[in-house]
PDB file of C-alpha atoms in Angstrom:
ATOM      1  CA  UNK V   1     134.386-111.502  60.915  1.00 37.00           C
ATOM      2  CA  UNK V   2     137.270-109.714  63.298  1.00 38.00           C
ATOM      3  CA  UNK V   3     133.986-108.127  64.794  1.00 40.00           C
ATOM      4  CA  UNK V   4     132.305-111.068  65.201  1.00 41.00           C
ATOM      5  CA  UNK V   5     134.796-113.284  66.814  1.00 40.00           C
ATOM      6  CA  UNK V   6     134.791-110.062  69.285  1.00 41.00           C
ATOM      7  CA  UNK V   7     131.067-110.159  70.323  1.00 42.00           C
ATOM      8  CA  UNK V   8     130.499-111.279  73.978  1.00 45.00           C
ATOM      9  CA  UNK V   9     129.818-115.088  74.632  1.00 51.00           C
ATOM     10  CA  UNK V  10     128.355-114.617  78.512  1.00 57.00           C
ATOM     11  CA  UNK V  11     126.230-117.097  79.209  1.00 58.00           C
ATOM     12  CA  UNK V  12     123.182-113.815  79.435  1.00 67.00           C
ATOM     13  CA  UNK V  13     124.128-113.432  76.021  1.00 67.00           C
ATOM     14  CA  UNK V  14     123.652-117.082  74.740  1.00 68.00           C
ATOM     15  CA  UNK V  15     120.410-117.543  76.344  1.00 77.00           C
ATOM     16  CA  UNK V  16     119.307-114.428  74.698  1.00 79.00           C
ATOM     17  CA  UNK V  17     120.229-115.990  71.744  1.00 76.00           C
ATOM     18  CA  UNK V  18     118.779-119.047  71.845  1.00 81.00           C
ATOM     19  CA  UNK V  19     115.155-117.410  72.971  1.00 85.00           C
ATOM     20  CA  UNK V  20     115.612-115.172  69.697  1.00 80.00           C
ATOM     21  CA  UNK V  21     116.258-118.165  67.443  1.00 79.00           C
ATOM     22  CA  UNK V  22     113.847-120.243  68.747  1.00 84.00           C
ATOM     23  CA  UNK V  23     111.161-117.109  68.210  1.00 86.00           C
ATOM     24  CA  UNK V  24     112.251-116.851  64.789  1.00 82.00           C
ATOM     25  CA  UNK V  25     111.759-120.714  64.712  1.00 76.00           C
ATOM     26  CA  UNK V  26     109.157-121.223  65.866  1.00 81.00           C
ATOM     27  CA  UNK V  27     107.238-118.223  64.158  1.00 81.00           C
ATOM     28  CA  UNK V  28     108.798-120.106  60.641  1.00 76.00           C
ATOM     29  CA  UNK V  29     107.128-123.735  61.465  1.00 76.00           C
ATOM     30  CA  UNK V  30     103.983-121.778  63.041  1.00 78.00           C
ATOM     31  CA  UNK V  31     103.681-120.994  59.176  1.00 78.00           C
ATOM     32  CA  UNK V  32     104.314-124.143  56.959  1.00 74.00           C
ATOM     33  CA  UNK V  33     101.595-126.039  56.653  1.00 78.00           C
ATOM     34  CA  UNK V  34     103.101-129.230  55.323  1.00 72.00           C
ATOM     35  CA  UNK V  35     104.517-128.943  59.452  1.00 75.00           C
ATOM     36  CA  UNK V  36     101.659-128.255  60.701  1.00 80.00           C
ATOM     37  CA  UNK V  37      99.652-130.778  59.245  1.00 85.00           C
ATOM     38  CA  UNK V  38     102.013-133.909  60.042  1.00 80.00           C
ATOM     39  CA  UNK V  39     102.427-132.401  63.280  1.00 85.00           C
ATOM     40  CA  UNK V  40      98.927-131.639  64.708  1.00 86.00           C
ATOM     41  CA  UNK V  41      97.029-133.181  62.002  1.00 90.00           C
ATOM     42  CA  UNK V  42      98.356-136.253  60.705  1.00 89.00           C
ATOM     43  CA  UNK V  43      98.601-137.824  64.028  1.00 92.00           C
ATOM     44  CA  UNK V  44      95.048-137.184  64.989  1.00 92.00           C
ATOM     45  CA  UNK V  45      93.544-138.858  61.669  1.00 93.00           C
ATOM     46  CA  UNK V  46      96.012-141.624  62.292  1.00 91.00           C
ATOM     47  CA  UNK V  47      94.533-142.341  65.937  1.00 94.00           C
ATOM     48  CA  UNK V  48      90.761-141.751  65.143  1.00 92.00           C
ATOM     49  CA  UNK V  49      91.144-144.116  62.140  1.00 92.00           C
ATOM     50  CA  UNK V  50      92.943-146.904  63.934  1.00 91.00           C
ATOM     51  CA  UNK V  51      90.874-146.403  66.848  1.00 91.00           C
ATOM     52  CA  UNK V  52      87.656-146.717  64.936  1.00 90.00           C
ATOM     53  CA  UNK V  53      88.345-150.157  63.678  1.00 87.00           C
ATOM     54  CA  UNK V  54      90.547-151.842  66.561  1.00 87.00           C
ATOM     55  CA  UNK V  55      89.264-149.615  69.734  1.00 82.00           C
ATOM     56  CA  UNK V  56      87.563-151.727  72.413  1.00 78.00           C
ATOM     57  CA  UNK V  57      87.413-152.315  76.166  1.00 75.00           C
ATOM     58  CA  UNK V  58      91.059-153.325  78.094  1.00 71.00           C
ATOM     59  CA  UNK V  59      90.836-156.917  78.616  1.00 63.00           C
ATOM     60  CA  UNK V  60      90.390-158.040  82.153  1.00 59.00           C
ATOM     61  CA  UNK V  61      93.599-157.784  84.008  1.00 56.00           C
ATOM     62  CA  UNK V  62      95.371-156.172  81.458  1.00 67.00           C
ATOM     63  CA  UNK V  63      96.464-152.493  82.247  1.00 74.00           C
ATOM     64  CA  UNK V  64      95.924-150.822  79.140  1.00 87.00           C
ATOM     65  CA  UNK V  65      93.205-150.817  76.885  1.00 90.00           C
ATOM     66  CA  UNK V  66      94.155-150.405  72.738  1.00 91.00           C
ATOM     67  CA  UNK V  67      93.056-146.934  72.856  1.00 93.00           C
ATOM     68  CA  UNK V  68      95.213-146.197  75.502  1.00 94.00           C
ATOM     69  CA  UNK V  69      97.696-147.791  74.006  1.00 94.00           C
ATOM     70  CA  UNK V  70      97.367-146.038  70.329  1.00 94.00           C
ATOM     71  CA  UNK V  71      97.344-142.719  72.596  1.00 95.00           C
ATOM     72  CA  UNK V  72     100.427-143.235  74.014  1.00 95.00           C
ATOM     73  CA  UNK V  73     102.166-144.869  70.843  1.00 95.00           C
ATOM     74  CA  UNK V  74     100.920-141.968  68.553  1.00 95.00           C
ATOM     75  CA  UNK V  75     101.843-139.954  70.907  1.00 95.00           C
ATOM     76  CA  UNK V  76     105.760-141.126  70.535  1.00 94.00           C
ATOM     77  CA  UNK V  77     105.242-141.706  66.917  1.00 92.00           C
ATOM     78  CA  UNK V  78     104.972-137.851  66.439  1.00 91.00           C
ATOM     79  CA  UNK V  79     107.598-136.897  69.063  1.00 90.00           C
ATOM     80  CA  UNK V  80     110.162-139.552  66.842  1.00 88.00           C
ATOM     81  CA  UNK V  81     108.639-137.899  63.188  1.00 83.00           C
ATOM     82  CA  UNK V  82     108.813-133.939  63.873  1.00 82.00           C
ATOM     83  CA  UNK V  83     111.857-134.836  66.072  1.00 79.00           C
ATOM     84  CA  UNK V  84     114.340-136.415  64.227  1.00 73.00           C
ATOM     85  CA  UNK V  85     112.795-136.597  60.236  1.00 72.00           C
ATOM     86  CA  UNK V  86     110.953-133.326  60.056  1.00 71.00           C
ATOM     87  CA  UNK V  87     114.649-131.340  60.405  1.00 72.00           C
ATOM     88  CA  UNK V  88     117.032-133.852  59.054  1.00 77.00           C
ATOM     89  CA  UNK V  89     115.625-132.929  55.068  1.00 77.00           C
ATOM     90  CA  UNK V  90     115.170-129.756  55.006  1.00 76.00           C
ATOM     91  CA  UNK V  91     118.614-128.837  56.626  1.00 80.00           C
ATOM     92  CA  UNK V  92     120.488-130.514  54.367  1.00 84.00           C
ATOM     93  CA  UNK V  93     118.596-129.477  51.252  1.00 80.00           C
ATOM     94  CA  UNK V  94     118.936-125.982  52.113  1.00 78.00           C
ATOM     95  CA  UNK V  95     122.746-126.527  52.654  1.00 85.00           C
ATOM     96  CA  UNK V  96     123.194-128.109  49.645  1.00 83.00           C
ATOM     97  CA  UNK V  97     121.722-124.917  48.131  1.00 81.00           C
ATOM     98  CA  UNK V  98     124.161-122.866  49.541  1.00 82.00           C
ATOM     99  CA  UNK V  99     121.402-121.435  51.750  1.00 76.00           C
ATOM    100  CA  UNK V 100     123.070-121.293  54.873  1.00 78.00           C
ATOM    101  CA  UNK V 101     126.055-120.024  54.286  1.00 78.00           C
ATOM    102  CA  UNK V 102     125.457-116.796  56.173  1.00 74.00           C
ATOM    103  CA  UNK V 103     124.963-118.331  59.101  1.00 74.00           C
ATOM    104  CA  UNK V 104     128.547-119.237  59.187  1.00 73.00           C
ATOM    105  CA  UNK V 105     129.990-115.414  58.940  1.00 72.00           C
ATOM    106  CA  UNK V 106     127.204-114.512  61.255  1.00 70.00           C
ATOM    107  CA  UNK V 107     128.780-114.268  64.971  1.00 68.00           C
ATOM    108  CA  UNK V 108     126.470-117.047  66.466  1.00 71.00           C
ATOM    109  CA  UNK V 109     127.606-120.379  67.917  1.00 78.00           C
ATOM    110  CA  UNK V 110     126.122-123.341  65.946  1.00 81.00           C
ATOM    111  CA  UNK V 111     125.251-124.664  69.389  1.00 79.00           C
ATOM    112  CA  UNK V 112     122.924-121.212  69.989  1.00 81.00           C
ATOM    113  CA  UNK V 113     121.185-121.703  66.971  1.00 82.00           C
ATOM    114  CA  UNK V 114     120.222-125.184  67.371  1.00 85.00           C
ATOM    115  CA  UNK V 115     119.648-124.764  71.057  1.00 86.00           C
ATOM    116  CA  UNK V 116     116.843-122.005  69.768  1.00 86.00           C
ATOM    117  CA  UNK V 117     116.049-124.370  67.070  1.00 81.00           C
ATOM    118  CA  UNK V 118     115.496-127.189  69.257  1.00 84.00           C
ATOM    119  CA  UNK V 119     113.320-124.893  71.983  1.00 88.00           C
ATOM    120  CA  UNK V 120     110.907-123.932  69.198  1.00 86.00           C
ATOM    121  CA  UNK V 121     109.906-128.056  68.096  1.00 83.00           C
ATOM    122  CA  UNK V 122     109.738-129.014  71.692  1.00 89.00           C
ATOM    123  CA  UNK V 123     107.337-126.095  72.953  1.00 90.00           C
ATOM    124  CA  UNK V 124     105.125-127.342  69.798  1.00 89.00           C
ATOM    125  CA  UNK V 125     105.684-130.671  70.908  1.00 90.00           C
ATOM    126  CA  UNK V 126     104.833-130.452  74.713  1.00 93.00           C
ATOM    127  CA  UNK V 127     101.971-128.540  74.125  1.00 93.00           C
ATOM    128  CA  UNK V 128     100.348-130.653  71.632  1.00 93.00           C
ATOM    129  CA  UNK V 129     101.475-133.900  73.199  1.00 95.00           C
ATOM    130  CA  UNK V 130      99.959-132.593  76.743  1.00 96.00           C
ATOM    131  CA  UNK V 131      96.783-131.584  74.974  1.00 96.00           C
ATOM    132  CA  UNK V 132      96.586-134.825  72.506  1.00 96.00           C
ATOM    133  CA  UNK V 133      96.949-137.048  76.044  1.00 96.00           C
ATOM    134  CA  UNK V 134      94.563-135.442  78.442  1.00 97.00           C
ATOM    135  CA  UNK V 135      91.802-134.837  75.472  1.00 96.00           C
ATOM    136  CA  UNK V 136      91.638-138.194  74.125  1.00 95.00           C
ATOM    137  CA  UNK V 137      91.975-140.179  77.134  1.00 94.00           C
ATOM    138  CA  UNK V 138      89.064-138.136  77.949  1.00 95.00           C
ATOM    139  CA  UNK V 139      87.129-137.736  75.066  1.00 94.00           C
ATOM    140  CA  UNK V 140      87.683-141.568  73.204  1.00 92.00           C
ATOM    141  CA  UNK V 141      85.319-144.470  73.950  1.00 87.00           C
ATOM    142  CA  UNK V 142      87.549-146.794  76.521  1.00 87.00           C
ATOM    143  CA  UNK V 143      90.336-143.963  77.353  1.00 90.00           C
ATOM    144  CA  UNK V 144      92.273-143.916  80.705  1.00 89.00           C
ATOM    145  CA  UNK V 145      90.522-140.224  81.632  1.00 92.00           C
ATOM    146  CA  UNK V 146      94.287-139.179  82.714  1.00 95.00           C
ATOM    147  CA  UNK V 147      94.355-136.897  85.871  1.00 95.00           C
ATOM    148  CA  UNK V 148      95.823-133.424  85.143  1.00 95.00           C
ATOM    149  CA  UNK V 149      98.995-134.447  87.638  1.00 94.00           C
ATOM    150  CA  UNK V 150      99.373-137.606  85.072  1.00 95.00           C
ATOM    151  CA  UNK V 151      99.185-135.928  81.903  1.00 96.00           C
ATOM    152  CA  UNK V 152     101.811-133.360  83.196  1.00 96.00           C
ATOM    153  CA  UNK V 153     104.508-136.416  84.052  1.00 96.00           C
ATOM    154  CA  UNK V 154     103.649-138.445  80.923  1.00 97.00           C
ATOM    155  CA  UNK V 155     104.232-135.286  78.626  1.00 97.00           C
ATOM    156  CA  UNK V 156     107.481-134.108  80.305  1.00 96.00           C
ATOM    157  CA  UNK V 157     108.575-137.785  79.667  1.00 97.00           C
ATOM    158  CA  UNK V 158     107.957-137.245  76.314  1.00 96.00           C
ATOM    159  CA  UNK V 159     109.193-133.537  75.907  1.00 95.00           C
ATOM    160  CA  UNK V 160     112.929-135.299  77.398  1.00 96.00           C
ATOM    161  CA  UNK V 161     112.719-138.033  75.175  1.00 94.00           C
ATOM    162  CA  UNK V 162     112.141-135.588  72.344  1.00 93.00           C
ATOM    163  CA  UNK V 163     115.316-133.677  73.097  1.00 93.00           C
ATOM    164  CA  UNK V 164     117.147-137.246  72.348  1.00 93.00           C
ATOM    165  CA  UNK V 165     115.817-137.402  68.900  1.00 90.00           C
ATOM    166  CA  UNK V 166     116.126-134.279  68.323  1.00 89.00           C
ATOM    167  CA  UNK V 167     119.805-134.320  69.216  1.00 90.00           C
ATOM    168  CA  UNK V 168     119.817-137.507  66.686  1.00 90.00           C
ATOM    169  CA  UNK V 169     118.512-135.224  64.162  1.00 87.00           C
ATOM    170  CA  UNK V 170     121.045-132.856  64.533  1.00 88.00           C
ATOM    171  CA  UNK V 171     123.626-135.754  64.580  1.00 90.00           C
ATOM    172  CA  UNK V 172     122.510-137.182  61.137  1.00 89.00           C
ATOM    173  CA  UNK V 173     122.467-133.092  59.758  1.00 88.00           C
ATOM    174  CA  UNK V 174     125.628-133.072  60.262  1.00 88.00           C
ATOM    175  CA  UNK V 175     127.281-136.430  59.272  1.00 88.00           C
ATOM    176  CA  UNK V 176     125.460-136.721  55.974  1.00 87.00           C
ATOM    177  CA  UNK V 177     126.093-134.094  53.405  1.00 81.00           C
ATOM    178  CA  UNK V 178     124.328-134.987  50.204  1.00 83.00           C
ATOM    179  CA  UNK V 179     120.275-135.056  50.450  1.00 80.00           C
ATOM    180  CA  UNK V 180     120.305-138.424  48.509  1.00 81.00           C
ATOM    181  CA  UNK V 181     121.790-140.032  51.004  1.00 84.00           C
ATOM    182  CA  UNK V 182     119.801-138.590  53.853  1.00 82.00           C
ATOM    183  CA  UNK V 183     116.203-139.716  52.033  1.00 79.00           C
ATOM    184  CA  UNK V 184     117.865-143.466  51.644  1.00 84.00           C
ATOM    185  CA  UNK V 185     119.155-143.100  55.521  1.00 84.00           C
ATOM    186  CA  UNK V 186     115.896-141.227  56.738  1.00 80.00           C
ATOM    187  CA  UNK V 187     113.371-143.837  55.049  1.00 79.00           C
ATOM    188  CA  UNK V 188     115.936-146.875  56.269  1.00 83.00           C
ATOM    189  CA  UNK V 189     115.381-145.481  59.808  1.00 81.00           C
ATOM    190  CA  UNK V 190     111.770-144.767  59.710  1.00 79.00           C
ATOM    191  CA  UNK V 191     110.303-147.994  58.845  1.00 79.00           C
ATOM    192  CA  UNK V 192     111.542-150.091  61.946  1.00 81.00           C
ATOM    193  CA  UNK V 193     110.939-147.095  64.001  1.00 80.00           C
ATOM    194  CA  UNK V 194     107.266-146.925  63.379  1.00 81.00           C
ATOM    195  CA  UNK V 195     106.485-150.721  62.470  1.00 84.00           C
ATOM    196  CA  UNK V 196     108.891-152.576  64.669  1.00 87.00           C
ATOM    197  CA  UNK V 197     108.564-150.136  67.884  1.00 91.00           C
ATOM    198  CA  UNK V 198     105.524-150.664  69.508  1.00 93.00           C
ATOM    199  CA  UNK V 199     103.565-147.821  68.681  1.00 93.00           C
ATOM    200  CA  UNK V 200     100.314-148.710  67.023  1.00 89.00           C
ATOM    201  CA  UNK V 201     100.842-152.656  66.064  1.00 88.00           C
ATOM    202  CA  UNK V 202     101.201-154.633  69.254  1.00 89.00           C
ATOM    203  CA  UNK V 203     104.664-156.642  68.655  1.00 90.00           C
ATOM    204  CA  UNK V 204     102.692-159.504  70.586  1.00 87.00           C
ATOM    205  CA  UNK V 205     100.936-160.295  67.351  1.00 87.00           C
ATOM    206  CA  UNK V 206     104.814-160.896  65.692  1.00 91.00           C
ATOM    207  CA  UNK V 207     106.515-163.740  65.340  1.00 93.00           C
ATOM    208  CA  UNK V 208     108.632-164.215  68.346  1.00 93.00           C
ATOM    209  CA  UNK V 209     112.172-163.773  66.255  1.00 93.00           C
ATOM    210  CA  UNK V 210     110.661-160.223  65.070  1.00 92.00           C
ATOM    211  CA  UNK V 211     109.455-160.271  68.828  1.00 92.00           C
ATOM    212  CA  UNK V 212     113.239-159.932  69.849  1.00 92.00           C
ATOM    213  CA  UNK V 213     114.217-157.281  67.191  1.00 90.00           C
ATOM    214  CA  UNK V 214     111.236-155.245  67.801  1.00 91.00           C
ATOM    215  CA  UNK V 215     112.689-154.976  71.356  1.00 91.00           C
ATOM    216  CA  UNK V 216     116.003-153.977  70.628  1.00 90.00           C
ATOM    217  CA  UNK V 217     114.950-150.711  69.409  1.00 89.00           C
ATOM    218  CA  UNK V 218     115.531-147.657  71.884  1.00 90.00           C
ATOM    219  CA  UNK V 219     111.722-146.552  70.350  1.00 92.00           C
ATOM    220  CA  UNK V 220     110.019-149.628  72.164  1.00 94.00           C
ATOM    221  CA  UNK V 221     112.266-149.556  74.991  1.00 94.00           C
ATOM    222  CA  UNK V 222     111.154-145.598  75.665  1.00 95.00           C
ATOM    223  CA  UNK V 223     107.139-146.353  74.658  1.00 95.00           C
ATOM    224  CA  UNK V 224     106.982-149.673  77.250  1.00 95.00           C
ATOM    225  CA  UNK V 225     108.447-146.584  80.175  1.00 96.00           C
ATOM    226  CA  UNK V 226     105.885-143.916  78.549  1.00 96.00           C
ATOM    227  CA  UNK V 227     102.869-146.886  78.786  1.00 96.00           C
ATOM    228  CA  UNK V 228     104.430-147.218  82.930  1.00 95.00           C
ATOM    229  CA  UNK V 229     104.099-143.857  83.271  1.00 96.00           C
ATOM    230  CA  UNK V 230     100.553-142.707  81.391  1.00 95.00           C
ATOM    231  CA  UNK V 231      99.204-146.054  84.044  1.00 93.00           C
ATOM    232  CA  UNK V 232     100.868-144.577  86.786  1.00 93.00           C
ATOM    233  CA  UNK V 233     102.947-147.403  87.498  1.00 94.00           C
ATOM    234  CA  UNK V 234     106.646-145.854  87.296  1.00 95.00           C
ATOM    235  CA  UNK V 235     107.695-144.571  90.715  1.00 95.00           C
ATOM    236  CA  UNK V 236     108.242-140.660  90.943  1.00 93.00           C
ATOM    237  CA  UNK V 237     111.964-141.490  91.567  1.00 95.00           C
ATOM    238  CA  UNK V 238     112.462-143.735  88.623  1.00 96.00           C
ATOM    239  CA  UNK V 239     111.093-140.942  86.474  1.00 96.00           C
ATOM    240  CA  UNK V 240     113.244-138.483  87.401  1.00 96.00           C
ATOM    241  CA  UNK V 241     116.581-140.800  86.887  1.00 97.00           C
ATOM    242  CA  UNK V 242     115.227-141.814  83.513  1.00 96.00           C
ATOM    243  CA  UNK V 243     114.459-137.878  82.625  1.00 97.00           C
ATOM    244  CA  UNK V 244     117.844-136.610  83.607  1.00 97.00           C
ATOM    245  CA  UNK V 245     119.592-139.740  81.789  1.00 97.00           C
ATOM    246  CA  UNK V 246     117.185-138.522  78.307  1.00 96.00           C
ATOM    247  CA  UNK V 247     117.931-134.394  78.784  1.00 95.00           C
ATOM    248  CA  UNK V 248     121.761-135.406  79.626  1.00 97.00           C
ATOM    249  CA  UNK V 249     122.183-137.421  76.601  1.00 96.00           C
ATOM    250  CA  UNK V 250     119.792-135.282  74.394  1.00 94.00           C
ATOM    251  CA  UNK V 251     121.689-131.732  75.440  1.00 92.00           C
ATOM    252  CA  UNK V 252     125.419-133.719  74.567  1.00 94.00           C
ATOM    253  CA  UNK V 253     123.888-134.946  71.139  1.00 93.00           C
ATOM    254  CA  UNK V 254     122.732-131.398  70.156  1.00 90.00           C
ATOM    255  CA  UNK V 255     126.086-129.848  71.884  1.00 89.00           C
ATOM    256  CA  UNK V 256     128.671-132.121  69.716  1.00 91.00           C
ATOM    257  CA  UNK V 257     126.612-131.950  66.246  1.00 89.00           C
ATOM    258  CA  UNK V 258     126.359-128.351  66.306  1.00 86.00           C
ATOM    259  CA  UNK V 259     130.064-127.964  67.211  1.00 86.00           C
ATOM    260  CA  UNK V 260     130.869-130.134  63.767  1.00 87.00           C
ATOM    261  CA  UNK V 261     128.093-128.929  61.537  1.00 88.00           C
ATOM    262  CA  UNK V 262     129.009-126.932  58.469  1.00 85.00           C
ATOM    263  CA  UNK V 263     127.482-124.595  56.903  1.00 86.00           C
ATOM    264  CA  UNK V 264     128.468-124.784  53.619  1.00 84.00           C
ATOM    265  CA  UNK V 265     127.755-127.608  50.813  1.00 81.00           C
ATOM    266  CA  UNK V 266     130.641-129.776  50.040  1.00 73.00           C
ATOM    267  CA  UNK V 267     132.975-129.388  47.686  1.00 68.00           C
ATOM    268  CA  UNK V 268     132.227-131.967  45.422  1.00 61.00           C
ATOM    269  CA  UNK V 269     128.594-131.515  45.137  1.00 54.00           C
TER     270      UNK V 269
END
């Protein structure tokens, strides 16, 4: 450990860091296939099944058709799941093992690791999202047929929003300690998220008092800016601002969790 605490902590060294963990990462989600498939899989069946039975033409005026809109809501819906509820779980199962206590005597900054672990989810992330967006607005009956230019803003958009949740991922790691509690906070969380956010059941068909939850939620607010983008109607300028606000917020969440996360199980089981 007197070694360890000696080790150099230039910033050359902590980016070299994070690359390696995020290789390692990466390389370790590359082979689960329970992550791959809810990742790259799951949201694909969800859009061609929904798409089959409610796709159709946008209605005059209006600037989005449903396919569209399932495209960009799916979209956000995976970004949200392997984001925040894919890494919440299995973190603090393997804790409560006792399964990560080497990390602790091992002379790497908690913020390193999940900087590396963060890299590795988003580079699966943006390229999926990119490739989900331009393909089906291309390839589905009554899709937007994005541009290359607007396919490239509307998946860095999503990319910054997924280092929020992410960071919110991190944050709920390392508040909750006992996995019993995370499954009753993670399933609390994930059922307005997907159902009362916008994604893939239009809150115009709610009642207007679930109307005025649904919008409270930071999900729906983020989807309506993703929707502005994906139709090109956000200014450049407006992008930008709401991108930095996203990676400044996302970078502090991931910063101040790993700083407080421990390693070890507690003491009391």
């Amino acid at each position: 450990m007197a070694e360890a605490a000696t080790l150099p902590r230039n910033g050359g060294a902590a980016a070299l860091l994070v690359l390696h963990v995020a290789r390692i990462e990466l390389a370790a989600f590359l082979r689960h296939p329970l992550s791959l498939f809810w990742t790259l899989v799951y949201p694909l069946i969800l859009f061609l099944l929904m798409n089959a039975i409610f796709g159709r033409p946008a209605a005059e005026g209006a600037a989005l058709s449903y396919t569209d809109y399932l495209i960009t809501g799916i979209a956000m819906l995976n970004v949200v799941g392997t984001s925040l509820f894919s890494f919440v779980l299995p973190l603090i199962e393997l804790r409560a093992q006792s399964r990560l206590r080497l990390l602790a005597a091992m002379p790497l900054p908690n913020e390193a690791f999940f900087a590396g672990f963060a890299a590795s989810r988003l580079l699966v992330l943006g390229a999926f999202s990119g490739l989900f967006l331009f393909a089906l607005s291309h390839l589905a009956p009554h899709g937007a047929a994005l541009s290359l230019g607007r396919t490239l803003s509307t998946t860095a958009f999503l990319v910054a929003g997924a280092v929020v949740f992410t960071g919110l991922g991190i944050v709920l790691a390392s508040v909750i300690q006992r996995t019993g509690t995370a499954h009753a906070v993670t399933n609390i969380l994930n059922v307005p998220l997907i159902f009362l956010s916008d994604l893939f059941l239009p809150t115009a068909l709610f009642p207007a008092w679930m109307q005025r939850i649904a919008e409270l939620s930071p999900v729906y607010v983020f989807v309506q800016a993703l929707r502005e983008i994906y139709t090109g109607q956000m200014p450049l300028a407006q992008q930008f601002s709401w991108m930095l606000a996203l990676l400044t917020v996302g970078l502090l969440l991931i910063v101040w969790a790993g700083r407080r996360f421990d390693w070890t199980p507690p003491a009391n089981g």
